[in-house]
PDB file of C-alpha atoms in Angstrom:
ATOM      1  CA  UNK A 702      36.569 -12.618  78.160  1.00 49.00           C
ATOM      2  CA  UNK A 703      33.218 -11.301  76.922  1.00 54.00           C
ATOM      3  CA  UNK A 704      30.172 -13.494  76.778  1.00 63.00           C
ATOM      4  CA  UNK A 705      28.216 -13.597  73.524  1.00 69.00           C
ATOM      5  CA  UNK A 706      24.484 -13.301  74.072  1.00 77.00           C
ATOM      6  CA  UNK A 707      22.327 -15.169  71.593  1.00 88.00           C
ATOM      7  CA  UNK A 708      19.095 -13.427  70.593  1.00 96.00           C
ATOM      8  CA  UNK A 709      16.070 -15.414  69.488  1.00 98.00           C
ATOM      9  CA  UNK A 710      13.686 -14.807  66.603  1.00 98.00           C
ATOM     10  CA  UNK A 711      10.540 -16.883  66.104  1.00 98.00           C
ATOM     11  CA  UNK A 712       9.424 -16.869  62.443  1.00 98.00           C
ATOM     12  CA  UNK A 713       5.813 -17.902  61.741  1.00 98.00           C
ATOM     13  CA  UNK A 714       5.148 -19.044  58.175  1.00 96.00           C
ATOM     14  CA  UNK A 715       2.464 -17.797  55.840  1.00 94.00           C
ATOM     15  CA  UNK A 716      -0.289 -20.066  54.592  1.00 88.00           C
ATOM     16  CA  UNK A 717      -0.373 -23.627  55.714  1.00 79.00           C
ATOM     17  CA  UNK A 718       1.277 -26.846  54.827  1.00 81.00           C
ATOM     18  CA  UNK A 719       4.684 -27.876  53.657  1.00 89.00           C
ATOM     19  CA  UNK A 720       4.619 -25.960  50.339  1.00 91.00           C
ATOM     20  CA  UNK A 721       4.199 -22.582  52.067  1.00 93.00           C
ATOM     21  CA  UNK A 722       6.701 -23.603  54.736  1.00 95.00           C
ATOM     22  CA  UNK A 723       9.261 -24.415  52.027  1.00 96.00           C
ATOM     23  CA  UNK A 724       8.608 -21.124  50.225  1.00 96.00           C
ATOM     24  CA  UNK A 725       9.053 -19.101  53.410  1.00 98.00           C
ATOM     25  CA  UNK A 726      12.265 -20.974  54.287  1.00 98.00           C
ATOM     26  CA  UNK A 727      13.988 -18.680  51.778  1.00 98.00           C
ATOM     27  CA  UNK A 728      12.766 -15.661  53.768  1.00 98.00           C
ATOM     28  CA  UNK A 729      14.067 -17.269  56.949  1.00 98.00           C
ATOM     29  CA  UNK A 730      17.483 -17.899  55.352  1.00 98.00           C
ATOM     30  CA  UNK A 731      17.673 -14.281  54.194  1.00 98.00           C
ATOM     31  CA  UNK A 732      16.735 -13.007  57.638  1.00 98.00           C
ATOM     32  CA  UNK A 733      19.267 -15.265  59.354  1.00 98.00           C
ATOM     33  CA  UNK A 734      21.999 -14.088  56.954  1.00 98.00           C
ATOM     34  CA  UNK A 735      21.108 -10.447  57.621  1.00 98.00           C
ATOM     35  CA  UNK A 736      21.099 -10.891  61.391  1.00 98.00           C
ATOM     36  CA  UNK A 737      24.306 -12.889  61.687  1.00 96.00           C
ATOM     37  CA  UNK A 738      25.543 -15.406  64.219  1.00 94.00           C
ATOM     38  CA  UNK A 739      24.361 -13.516  67.303  1.00 95.00           C
ATOM     39  CA  UNK A 740      20.778 -14.492  66.394  1.00 97.00           C
ATOM     40  CA  UNK A 741      19.013 -17.829  66.113  1.00 97.00           C
ATOM     41  CA  UNK A 742      15.938 -17.845  63.884  1.00 98.00           C
ATOM     42  CA  UNK A 743      13.523 -20.554  65.017  1.00 98.00           C
ATOM     43  CA  UNK A 744      11.260 -21.775  62.213  1.00 98.00           C
ATOM     44  CA  UNK A 745       8.780 -24.435  63.323  1.00 97.00           C
ATOM     45  CA  UNK A 746       6.434 -26.140  60.885  1.00 94.00           C
ATOM     46  CA  UNK A 747       2.933 -25.397  62.162  1.00 90.00           C
ATOM     47  CA  UNK A 748       0.245 -27.920  61.270  1.00 85.00           C
ATOM     48  CA  UNK A 749      -3.244 -26.857  60.234  1.00 83.00           C
ATOM     49  CA  UNK A 750      -5.600 -27.940  62.983  1.00 84.00           C
ATOM     50  CA  UNK A 751      -9.395 -28.178  62.606  1.00 83.00           C
ATOM     51  CA  UNK A 752      -9.993 -24.941  64.521  1.00 86.00           C
ATOM     52  CA  UNK A 753     -11.267 -21.580  63.199  1.00 85.00           C
ATOM     53  CA  UNK A 754      -7.734 -20.102  63.407  1.00 86.00           C
ATOM     54  CA  UNK A 755      -6.075 -23.359  62.260  1.00 87.00           C
ATOM     55  CA  UNK A 756      -4.720 -23.701  65.791  1.00 89.00           C
ATOM     56  CA  UNK A 757      -2.205 -20.941  65.180  1.00 92.00           C
ATOM     57  CA  UNK A 758      -2.706 -18.920  68.384  1.00 92.00           C
ATOM     58  CA  UNK A 759      -2.205 -21.996  70.554  1.00 94.00           C
ATOM     59  CA  UNK A 760       0.800 -23.132  68.494  1.00 95.00           C
ATOM     60  CA  UNK A 761       2.397 -19.678  68.607  1.00 96.00           C
ATOM     61  CA  UNK A 762       1.940 -19.615  72.387  1.00 96.00           C
ATOM     62  CA  UNK A 763       3.578 -23.030  72.657  1.00 95.00           C
ATOM     63  CA  UNK A 764       6.542 -21.964  70.514  1.00 97.00           C
ATOM     64  CA  UNK A 765       6.992 -18.736  72.502  1.00 97.00           C
ATOM     65  CA  UNK A 766       6.992 -20.734  75.749  1.00 95.00           C
ATOM     66  CA  UNK A 767       9.861 -22.909  74.478  1.00 95.00           C
ATOM     67  CA  UNK A 768      12.182 -19.891  74.233  1.00 95.00           C
ATOM     68  CA  UNK A 769      13.155 -18.687  77.697  1.00 92.00           C
ATOM     69  CA  UNK A 770      15.171 -15.623  76.655  1.00 94.00           C
ATOM     70  CA  UNK A 771      14.023 -12.412  74.981  1.00 95.00           C
ATOM     71  CA  UNK A 772      12.160 -13.164  71.784  1.00 97.00           C
ATOM     72  CA  UNK A 773      11.456 -11.274  68.578  1.00 98.00           C
ATOM     73  CA  UNK A 774       8.399 -12.340  66.586  1.00 98.00           C
ATOM     74  CA  UNK A 775       8.381 -12.317  62.780  1.00 98.00           C
ATOM     75  CA  UNK A 776       5.468 -13.479  60.672  1.00 98.00           C
ATOM     76  CA  UNK A 777       4.667 -13.653  56.986  1.00 98.00           C
ATOM     77  CA  UNK A 778       1.183 -13.315  55.497  1.00 98.00           C
ATOM     78  CA  UNK A 779      -1.226 -15.555  57.452  1.00 96.00           C
ATOM     79  CA  UNK A 780       1.510 -16.014  60.044  1.00 97.00           C
ATOM     80  CA  UNK A 781       1.787 -12.238  60.499  1.00 98.00           C
ATOM     81  CA  UNK A 782      -1.950 -11.843  61.002  1.00 97.00           C
ATOM     82  CA  UNK A 783      -1.932 -14.715  63.495  1.00 97.00           C
ATOM     83  CA  UNK A 784       0.909 -13.063  65.433  1.00 98.00           C
ATOM     84  CA  UNK A 785      -1.219  -9.908  65.731  1.00 97.00           C
ATOM     85  CA  UNK A 786      -4.141 -12.028  66.894  1.00 96.00           C
ATOM     86  CA  UNK A 787      -1.896 -13.780  69.432  1.00 97.00           C
ATOM     87  CA  UNK A 788      -0.513 -10.477  70.740  1.00 97.00           C
ATOM     88  CA  UNK A 789      -3.948  -8.868  71.047  1.00 97.00           C
ATOM     89  CA  UNK A 790      -5.882 -11.831  72.443  1.00 96.00           C
ATOM     90  CA  UNK A 791      -3.440 -13.463  74.849  1.00 93.00           C
ATOM     91  CA  UNK A 792      -1.026 -12.276  77.471  1.00 89.00           C
ATOM     92  CA  UNK A 793       2.359 -12.581  75.774  1.00 88.00           C
ATOM     93  CA  UNK A 794       5.315 -12.661  78.135  1.00 87.00           C
ATOM     94  CA  UNK A 795       7.363  -9.535  78.817  1.00 91.00           C
ATOM     95  CA  UNK A 796      10.294 -11.140  77.026  1.00 94.00           C
ATOM     96  CA  UNK A 797       8.589 -10.529  73.647  1.00 96.00           C
ATOM     97  CA  UNK A 798      10.467  -7.414  72.543  1.00 96.00           C
ATOM     98  CA  UNK A 799       9.259  -6.781  68.982  1.00 97.00           C
ATOM     99  CA  UNK A 800       6.854  -7.905  66.251  1.00 98.00           C
ATOM    100  CA  UNK A 801       7.818  -7.705  62.574  1.00 98.00           C
ATOM    101  CA  UNK A 802       4.906  -8.428  60.238  1.00 98.00           C
ATOM    102  CA  UNK A 803       5.295  -9.055  56.499  1.00 98.00           C
ATOM    103  CA  UNK A 804       2.489  -8.846  53.895  1.00 98.00           C
ATOM    104  CA  UNK A 805      -0.145  -8.968  56.631  1.00 98.00           C
ATOM    105  CA  UNK A 806      -3.730  -9.543  55.488  1.00 98.00           C
ATOM    106  CA  UNK A 807      -6.419  -7.511  57.239  1.00 98.00           C
ATOM    107  CA  UNK A 808      -9.157 -10.133  57.311  1.00 96.00           C
ATOM    108  CA  UNK A 809     -12.694  -8.929  56.651  1.00 93.00           C
ATOM    109  CA  UNK A 810     -15.908 -10.328  55.265  1.00 91.00           C
ATOM    110  CA  UNK A 811     -18.641 -12.632  56.484  1.00 91.00           C
ATOM    111  CA  UNK A 812     -17.375 -15.941  55.092  1.00 91.00           C
ATOM    112  CA  UNK A 813     -17.355 -18.614  57.787  1.00 89.00           C
ATOM    113  CA  UNK A 814     -13.725 -19.592  57.143  1.00 88.00           C
ATOM    114  CA  UNK A 815     -12.520 -16.026  57.864  1.00 90.00           C
ATOM    115  CA  UNK A 816     -14.188 -15.641  61.257  1.00 90.00           C
ATOM    116  CA  UNK A 817     -11.399 -17.294  63.237  1.00 91.00           C
ATOM    117  CA  UNK A 818      -8.782 -15.185  61.445  1.00 94.00           C
ATOM    118  CA  UNK A 819     -10.333 -11.754  61.954  1.00 95.00           C
ATOM    119  CA  UNK A 820      -9.061  -9.401  64.615  1.00 96.00           C
ATOM    120  CA  UNK A 821     -11.448  -7.976  67.199  1.00 95.00           C
ATOM    121  CA  UNK A 822     -12.536  -4.397  66.513  1.00 95.00           C
ATOM    122  CA  UNK A 823     -10.555  -3.187  69.536  1.00 96.00           C
ATOM    123  CA  UNK A 824      -7.428  -5.267  68.793  1.00 97.00           C
ATOM    124  CA  UNK A 825      -5.116  -2.240  68.681  1.00 96.00           C
ATOM    125  CA  UNK A 826      -5.947  -1.256  72.254  1.00 96.00           C
ATOM    126  CA  UNK A 827      -5.233  -4.821  73.432  1.00 96.00           C
ATOM    127  CA  UNK A 828      -1.685  -5.007  72.051  1.00 97.00           C
ATOM    128  CA  UNK A 829       1.063  -4.986  74.689  1.00 95.00           C
ATOM    129  CA  UNK A 830       2.467  -1.465  74.983  1.00 93.00           C
ATOM    130  CA  UNK A 831       6.055  -2.709  75.403  1.00 94.00           C
ATOM    131  CA  UNK A 832       6.140  -4.476  72.001  1.00 96.00           C
ATOM    132  CA  UNK A 833       7.022  -2.262  69.026  1.00 97.00           C
ATOM    133  CA  UNK A 834       5.192  -3.267  65.828  1.00 98.00           C
ATOM    134  CA  UNK A 835       6.798  -3.063  62.377  1.00 98.00           C
ATOM    135  CA  UNK A 836       4.783  -3.726  59.196  1.00 98.00           C
ATOM    136  CA  UNK A 837       6.237  -4.358  55.736  1.00 98.00           C
ATOM    137  CA  UNK A 838       4.342  -4.689  52.463  1.00 98.00           C
ATOM    138  CA  UNK A 839       5.530  -4.734  48.857  1.00 98.00           C
ATOM    139  CA  UNK A 840       3.541  -2.499  46.539  1.00 98.00           C
ATOM    140  CA  UNK A 841       3.485  -5.237  43.903  1.00 98.00           C
ATOM    141  CA  UNK A 842       2.268  -8.009  46.228  1.00 98.00           C
ATOM    142  CA  UNK A 843       0.148 -10.284  44.047  1.00 97.00           C
ATOM    143  CA  UNK A 844      -1.439 -12.273  46.904  1.00 97.00           C
ATOM    144  CA  UNK A 845      -2.222  -9.808  49.695  1.00 98.00           C
ATOM    145  CA  UNK A 846      -3.261  -6.407  48.390  1.00 97.00           C
ATOM    146  CA  UNK A 847      -0.968  -3.520  49.246  1.00 98.00           C
ATOM    147  CA  UNK A 848      -4.101  -1.700  50.501  1.00 98.00           C
ATOM    148  CA  UNK A 849      -3.910  -3.843  53.641  1.00 98.00           C
ATOM    149  CA  UNK A 850      -0.961  -1.742  54.829  1.00 98.00           C
ATOM    150  CA  UNK A 851      -3.156   1.375  54.773  1.00 97.00           C
ATOM    151  CA  UNK A 852      -5.818  -0.422  56.815  1.00 97.00           C
ATOM    152  CA  UNK A 853      -3.244  -1.290  59.456  1.00 98.00           C
ATOM    153  CA  UNK A 854      -1.917   2.287  59.386  1.00 97.00           C
ATOM    154  CA  UNK A 855      -5.400   3.492  60.407  1.00 97.00           C
ATOM    155  CA  UNK A 856      -5.577   1.086  63.348  1.00 97.00           C
ATOM    156  CA  UNK A 857      -1.929   1.131  64.441  1.00 97.00           C
ATOM    157  CA  UNK A 858      -0.637   4.706  64.319  1.00 94.00           C
ATOM    158  CA  UNK A 859       2.160   3.673  66.703  1.00 94.00           C
ATOM    159  CA  UNK A 860       3.504   1.078  64.230  1.00 97.00           C
ATOM    160  CA  UNK A 861       6.487   1.607  61.969  1.00 98.00           C
ATOM    161  CA  UNK A 862       5.322   1.031  58.377  1.00 98.00           C
ATOM    162  CA  UNK A 863       7.524   0.119  55.431  1.00 98.00           C
ATOM    163  CA  UNK A 864       6.172   0.387  51.909  1.00 98.00           C
ATOM    164  CA  UNK A 865       8.522  -1.680  49.739  1.00 98.00           C
ATOM    165  CA  UNK A 866       8.492  -0.609  46.057  1.00 98.00           C
ATOM    166  CA  UNK A 867       8.851  -4.125  44.643  1.00 97.00           C
ATOM    167  CA  UNK A 868       9.434  -7.682  45.725  1.00 98.00           C
ATOM    168  CA  UNK A 869       6.026  -9.306  45.470  1.00 98.00           C
ATOM    169  CA  UNK A 870       4.489 -11.422  48.182  1.00 98.00           C
ATOM    170  CA  UNK A 871       7.832 -13.073  48.964  1.00 98.00           C
ATOM    171  CA  UNK A 872       9.830  -9.796  49.025  1.00 98.00           C
ATOM    172  CA  UNK A 873      12.153 -11.304  46.406  1.00 98.00           C
ATOM    173  CA  UNK A 874      13.313 -13.519  49.318  1.00 98.00           C
ATOM    174  CA  UNK A 875      15.336 -10.599  50.658  1.00 98.00           C
ATOM    175  CA  UNK A 876      14.604  -9.401  54.193  1.00 98.00           C
ATOM    176  CA  UNK A 877      17.542  -7.031  54.661  1.00 97.00           C
ATOM    177  CA  UNK A 878      15.194  -4.190  55.742  1.00 97.00           C
ATOM    178  CA  UNK A 879      13.645  -6.413  58.426  1.00 98.00           C
ATOM    179  CA  UNK A 880      17.090  -7.514  59.643  1.00 98.00           C
ATOM    180  CA  UNK A 881      18.155  -3.856  59.823  1.00 98.00           C
ATOM    181  CA  UNK A 882      15.137  -2.986  61.977  1.00 98.00           C
ATOM    182  CA  UNK A 883      15.640  -5.983  64.258  1.00 98.00           C
ATOM    183  CA  UNK A 884      19.297  -5.032  64.729  1.00 97.00           C
ATOM    184  CA  UNK A 885      18.147  -1.528  65.746  1.00 95.00           C
ATOM    185  CA  UNK A 886      16.191  -2.862  68.773  1.00 93.00           C
TER     186      UNK A 886
END
């Protein structure tokens, strides 16, 4: 008798609040369908805390610590940028085996509210070497400019980049290409 091993995916929502959480639930459902029963996609609702990064790094760390097996990280929009911040500014456990980032904003500017979201200039050198990074961006994204993918390409030459012809910010709620890449790990 063979034992089925369950693999774990932690999906971090874009934006904040219940409306964005509900919108991204369709992405989560698509990803779960593409991955099948051997995977469990964890999708916690993260609350906005009164911290410069909305408390996301701490919350991501807490969610990662709850999963004791290997873990794959997936984030959308703000959630994707916060996963990069978490990976580059903390010491993620060895059991993190991949990061899949969708419509990731590259925060810049001097506005006070952006300071806690911005990556350090040397973020790329601080990323764990054992974690492959995959970035996905739709060319017709109406919320996070497609140009952000090119910015990440400059900083992360080791990353696998996917330019998606159409799908908007929500990828038409179809994450088959992400599921395919996760299954290839």
